Amino acid sequence: HAKQQGRGASLVFRPGMNEAIEKRRALEADLDLAIARGEFELYLQPRVNAVTADVVAYEALLRWNHPQRGLVSPGEFIPVAEASGQIVALGEWVIAEACRLSHGLEGRRISVNVSPLQFRASRFLVRLGEMLKETGTQASQIELEITESVLIDDDKRALQVLDELKRMGFDVALDDFGTGYSSLSYLSRYPFDTIKIDRSFVSNLGVVDSAQVIVRSIIALGNGLGMQIVAEGVETIEEALFLTQAGCDELQGYLLGRPVPVGDRLTEVRPAIGMQLKGMAEAAHRG
Ligand code: C2E
Ligand code: MG
Ligand code: MG
Ligand code: MG
């Protein structure tokens, strides 16, 4: 009986597994056509100066308007594209589009996420150079965001690519800092311009006692090494005020502005927040 039950259970389980595989295959097939069909779109989220609340840059975030499924989130399709290799072509579309958009941002920079596979692709540097030329974009307008997972695999090659990116004039940011293996040695070994403190630390600020100490330490360390510090996922005024006081350079998050389609009023930051940040900064300056 037990054997029969076991068989029954596995039979019940199987359709679900097949469904997941089928869904993945379908996504993969759809991804192949999606670029040509113009189903992708970049949304822009403002990064603001933590003292003045001026918008200083935008992060480009990929959105897929799927004809049947509606808006599919990058959390769902980026891993599929990364596993299949499709991320290389898709990532190139993102960078080319960001280059084109950069001309309409009144001198503000645009930051672009680069996936590990894309970063390691042999044509990455060559294609970057070509895209700058094709779109008439200065590398200094673009910041490339990479995560630690890029660095773990192949230390030497990663360093070569990063050095070449710097030589070409790009800024490079370490995204989601504090989440992966986060070894502090990365910060001195690789030429990062910017550290983005992961949202999980920011959302813990008012909740977990140690979060304030950790965030202060990351800011001190990054600033000490001459890097810009950006806090991700800032949702409350309390978080913003803490980060500003702690010496964070830029804030990004729903409080300052959600990712919006290009063409929406991009530079609008809720004025009250700007006033509060300015007031804090001035008080700190006087004191
Ligand atoms: P990320 O690069 O760390 O981007 C930040 C994510 O946090 C974005 O999610 C953004 O919408 C979200 N976010 C921003 N502010 C807040 C906030 O205040 N609260 C909360 N709860 N969330 C906030 P999104 O757009 O869904 O993207 C998720 C991830 O997908 C990105 O994380 C990035 O790793 C990846 N991704 C997005 N676009 C691209 C792309 O063009 N290429 C690659 N390779 N990856 C991308
Ligand atoms: Mg990012
Ligand atoms: Mg991030
Ligand atoms: Mg994050």
mmCIF file of C-alpha atoms in Angstrom, residues 54-202:
data_model
loop_
_atom_site.group_PDB
_atom_site.id
_atom_site.type_symbol
_atom_site.label_atom_id
_atom_site.label_comp_id
_atom_site.label_asym_id
_atom_site.label_seq_id
_atom_site.Cartn_x
_atom_site.Cartn_y
_atom_site.Cartn_z
ATOM 1 C CA ASP A 54 18.280 67.180 -6.524
ATOM 2 C CA VAL A 55 17.944 64.366 -9.038
ATOM 3 C CA VAL A 56 21.504 63.527 -10.074
ATOM 4 C CA ALA A 57 21.029 60.275 -11.993
ATOM 5 C CA TYR A 58 18.504 57.633 -13.028
ATOM 6 C CA GLU A 59 18.674 53.869 -12.796
ATOM 7 C CA ALA A 60 17.350 52.107 -15.894
ATOM 8 C CA LEU A 61 15.104 49.173 -14.950
ATOM 9 C CA LEU A 62 13.914 46.743 -17.573
ATOM 10 C CA ARG A 63 10.199 46.050 -18.079
ATOM 11 C CA TRP A 64 8.606 43.451 -20.356
ATOM 12 C CA ASN A 65 5.145 44.167 -21.689
ATOM 13 C CA HIS A 66 4.167 40.611 -22.587
ATOM 14 C CA PRO A 67 1.271 40.473 -25.095
ATOM 15 C CA GLN A 68 -0.638 37.791 -23.109
ATOM 16 C CA ARG A 69 0.794 37.968 -19.606
ATOM 17 C CA GLY A 70 0.958 41.728 -19.208
ATOM 18 C CA LEU A 71 3.859 43.265 -17.290
ATOM 19 C CA VAL A 72 6.411 40.541 -16.413
ATOM 20 C CA SER A 73 8.890 41.519 -13.694
ATOM 21 C CA PRO A 74 12.656 41.310 -14.199
ATOM 22 C CA GLY A 75 12.828 39.061 -11.130
ATOM 23 C CA GLU A 76 11.011 36.479 -13.274
ATOM 24 C CA PHE A 77 12.606 36.781 -16.712
ATOM 25 C CA ILE A 78 16.187 37.925 -15.989
ATOM 26 C CA PRO A 79 17.104 34.571 -14.366
ATOM 27 C CA VAL A 80 15.606 32.717 -17.354
ATOM 28 C CA ALA A 81 17.522 34.871 -19.821
ATOM 29 C CA GLU A 82 20.693 34.474 -17.751
ATOM 30 C CA ALA A 83 20.366 30.665 -17.754
ATOM 31 C CA SER A 84 19.653 30.478 -21.498
ATOM 32 C CA GLY A 85 22.271 33.013 -22.574
ATOM 33 C CA GLN A 86 19.608 35.333 -24.006
ATOM 34 C CA ILE A 87 20.697 37.960 -21.482
ATOM 35 C CA VAL A 88 23.670 38.852 -23.681
ATOM 36 C CA ALA A 89 21.493 40.171 -26.526
ATOM 37 C CA LEU A 90 18.904 41.581 -24.150
ATOM 38 C CA GLY A 91 21.566 43.343 -22.091
ATOM 39 C CA GLU A 92 22.943 44.914 -25.250
ATOM 40 C CA TRP A 93 19.511 46.234 -26.102
ATOM 41 C CA VAL A 94 19.301 47.741 -22.590
ATOM 42 C CA ILE A 95 22.657 49.502 -22.894
ATOM 43 C CA ALA A 96 21.939 50.826 -26.393
ATOM 44 C CA GLU A 97 18.537 52.106 -25.238
ATOM 45 C CA ALA A 98 20.088 53.707 -22.128
ATOM 46 C CA CYS A 99 22.653 55.441 -24.373
ATOM 47 C CA ARG A 100 19.838 56.836 -26.539
ATOM 48 C CA LEU A 101 17.881 57.970 -23.465
ATOM 49 C CA SER A 102 20.920 59.629 -21.908
ATOM 50 C CA HIS A 103 20.653 62.475 -24.428
ATOM 51 C CA GLY A 104 17.301 63.571 -22.998
ATOM 52 C CA LEU A 105 18.270 63.715 -19.317
ATOM 53 C CA GLU A 106 19.713 67.233 -19.099
ATOM 54 C CA GLY A 107 23.190 66.014 -18.300
ATOM 55 C CA ARG A 108 22.081 63.606 -15.572
ATOM 56 C CA ARG A 109 23.695 60.216 -15.718
ATOM 57 C CA ILE A 110 21.995 56.898 -16.250
ATOM 58 C CA SER A 111 22.948 53.666 -14.503
ATOM 59 C CA VAL A 112 22.450 50.276 -16.115
ATOM 60 C CA ASN A 113 22.446 46.791 -14.576
ATOM 61 C CA VAL A 114 24.880 44.339 -16.139
ATOM 62 C CA SER A 115 24.347 40.628 -15.511
ATOM 63 C CA PRO A 116 27.243 38.251 -14.755
ATOM 64 C CA LEU A 117 26.984 36.390 -18.076
ATOM 65 C CA GLN A 118 26.817 39.643 -20.012
ATOM 66 C CA PHE A 119 29.849 40.974 -18.146
ATOM 67 C CA ARG A 120 31.857 37.853 -18.960
ATOM 68 C CA ALA A 121 30.807 37.632 -22.627
ATOM 69 C CA SER A 122 33.859 38.060 -24.824
ATOM 70 C CA ARG A 123 32.130 40.666 -26.994
ATOM 71 C CA PHE A 124 31.029 42.848 -24.051
ATOM 72 C CA LEU A 125 33.759 45.505 -24.258
ATOM 73 C CA VAL A 126 33.748 45.622 -28.055
ATOM 74 C CA ARG A 127 29.963 46.006 -28.217
ATOM 75 C CA LEU A 128 30.058 48.727 -25.556
ATOM 76 C CA GLY A 129 32.509 50.725 -27.639
ATOM 77 C CA GLU A 130 30.371 50.270 -30.757
ATOM 78 C CA MET A 131 27.189 51.321 -28.974
ATOM 79 C CA LEU A 132 28.785 54.514 -27.664
ATOM 80 C CA LYS A 133 29.814 55.369 -31.224
ATOM 81 C CA GLU A 134 26.482 54.432 -32.788
ATOM 82 C CA THR A 135 24.527 56.565 -30.327
ATOM 83 C CA GLY A 136 27.036 59.398 -29.903
ATOM 84 C CA THR A 137 27.173 58.879 -26.136
ATOM 85 C CA GLN A 138 30.020 59.716 -23.747
ATOM 86 C CA ALA A 139 30.981 56.829 -21.463
ATOM 87 C CA SER A 140 30.980 59.306 -18.555
ATOM 88 C CA GLN A 141 27.172 59.565 -18.917
ATOM 89 C CA ILE A 142 26.787 55.873 -18.094
ATOM 90 C CA GLU A 143 27.320 53.990 -14.848
ATOM 91 C CA LEU A 144 27.418 50.207 -15.011
ATOM 92 C CA GLU A 145 25.999 48.348 -11.984
ATOM 93 C CA ILE A 146 27.376 44.898 -11.288
ATOM 94 C CA THR A 147 26.863 42.530 -8.380
ATOM 95 C CA GLU A 148 29.429 40.574 -6.399
ATOM 96 C CA SER A 149 28.495 37.371 -8.215
ATOM 97 C CA VAL A 150 30.459 38.768 -11.172
ATOM 98 C CA LEU A 151 33.625 38.798 -9.079
ATOM 99 C CA ILE A 152 33.522 35.377 -7.471
ATOM 100 C CA ASP A 153 33.957 33.286 -10.615
ATOM 101 C CA ASP A 154 37.027 34.649 -12.321
ATOM 102 C CA ASP A 155 38.932 37.190 -10.305
ATOM 103 C CA LYS A 156 41.646 38.093 -12.791
ATOM 104 C CA ARG A 157 39.432 38.440 -15.814
ATOM 105 C CA ALA A 158 36.906 40.482 -13.849
ATOM 106 C CA LEU A 159 39.655 42.869 -12.822
ATOM 107 C CA GLN A 160 40.840 43.213 -16.429
ATOM 108 C CA VAL A 161 37.327 44.014 -17.639
ATOM 109 C CA LEU A 162 36.780 46.519 -14.825
ATOM 110 C CA ASP A 163 40.098 48.242 -15.549
ATOM 111 C CA GLU A 164 39.202 48.477 -19.230
ATOM 112 C CA LEU A 165 35.748 49.901 -18.401
ATOM 113 C CA LYS A 166 37.457 52.564 -16.273
ATOM 114 C CA ARG A 167 39.900 53.283 -19.093
ATOM 115 C CA MET A 168 36.962 53.745 -21.491
ATOM 116 C CA GLY A 169 35.489 56.309 -19.093
ATOM 117 C CA PHE A 170 32.601 54.399 -17.482
ATOM 118 C CA ASP A 171 31.765 54.607 -13.815
ATOM 119 C CA VAL A 172 31.187 51.261 -12.143
ATOM 120 C CA ALA A 173 28.931 50.589 -9.169
ATOM 121 C CA LEU A 174 28.803 47.581 -6.862
ATOM 122 C CA ASP A 175 25.064 46.817 -6.601
ATOM 123 C CA ASP A 176 23.217 45.136 -3.712
ATOM 124 C CA PHE A 177 26.227 45.587 -1.427
ATOM 125 C CA GLY A 178 26.077 43.466 1.687
ATOM 126 C CA THR A 179 23.992 40.622 0.306
ATOM 127 C CA GLY A 180 26.383 38.136 -1.299
ATOM 128 C CA TYR A 181 29.670 37.000 0.114
ATOM 129 C CA SER A 182 30.498 40.671 0.582
ATOM 130 C CA SER A 183 34.125 40.490 1.318
ATOM 131 C CA LEU A 184 35.583 43.828 2.184
ATOM 132 C CA SER A 185 38.648 43.041 0.093
ATOM 133 C CA TYR A 186 36.547 43.506 -3.066
ATOM 134 C CA LEU A 187 36.306 47.183 -2.263
ATOM 135 C CA SER A 188 40.043 47.799 -2.321
ATOM 136 C CA ARG A 189 40.878 45.267 -5.029
ATOM 137 C CA TYR A 190 38.448 46.483 -7.678
ATOM 138 C CA PRO A 191 38.075 50.048 -8.995
ATOM 139 C CA PHE A 192 34.479 50.814 -7.998
ATOM 140 C CA ASP A 193 33.211 54.397 -8.091
ATOM 141 C CA THR A 194 30.011 53.683 -6.230
ATOM 142 C CA ILE A 195 28.626 51.324 -3.618
ATOM 143 C CA LYS A 196 24.887 50.714 -3.543
ATOM 144 C CA ILE A 197 23.792 49.627 -0.078
ATOM 145 C CA ASP A 198 21.218 46.887 -0.474
ATOM 146 C CA ARG A 199 17.595 47.645 0.341
ATOM 147 C CA SER A 200 17.507 44.984 3.067
ATOM 148 C CA PHE A 201 19.820 47.106 5.274
ATOM 149 C CA VAL A 202 17.795 50.248 4.643
#
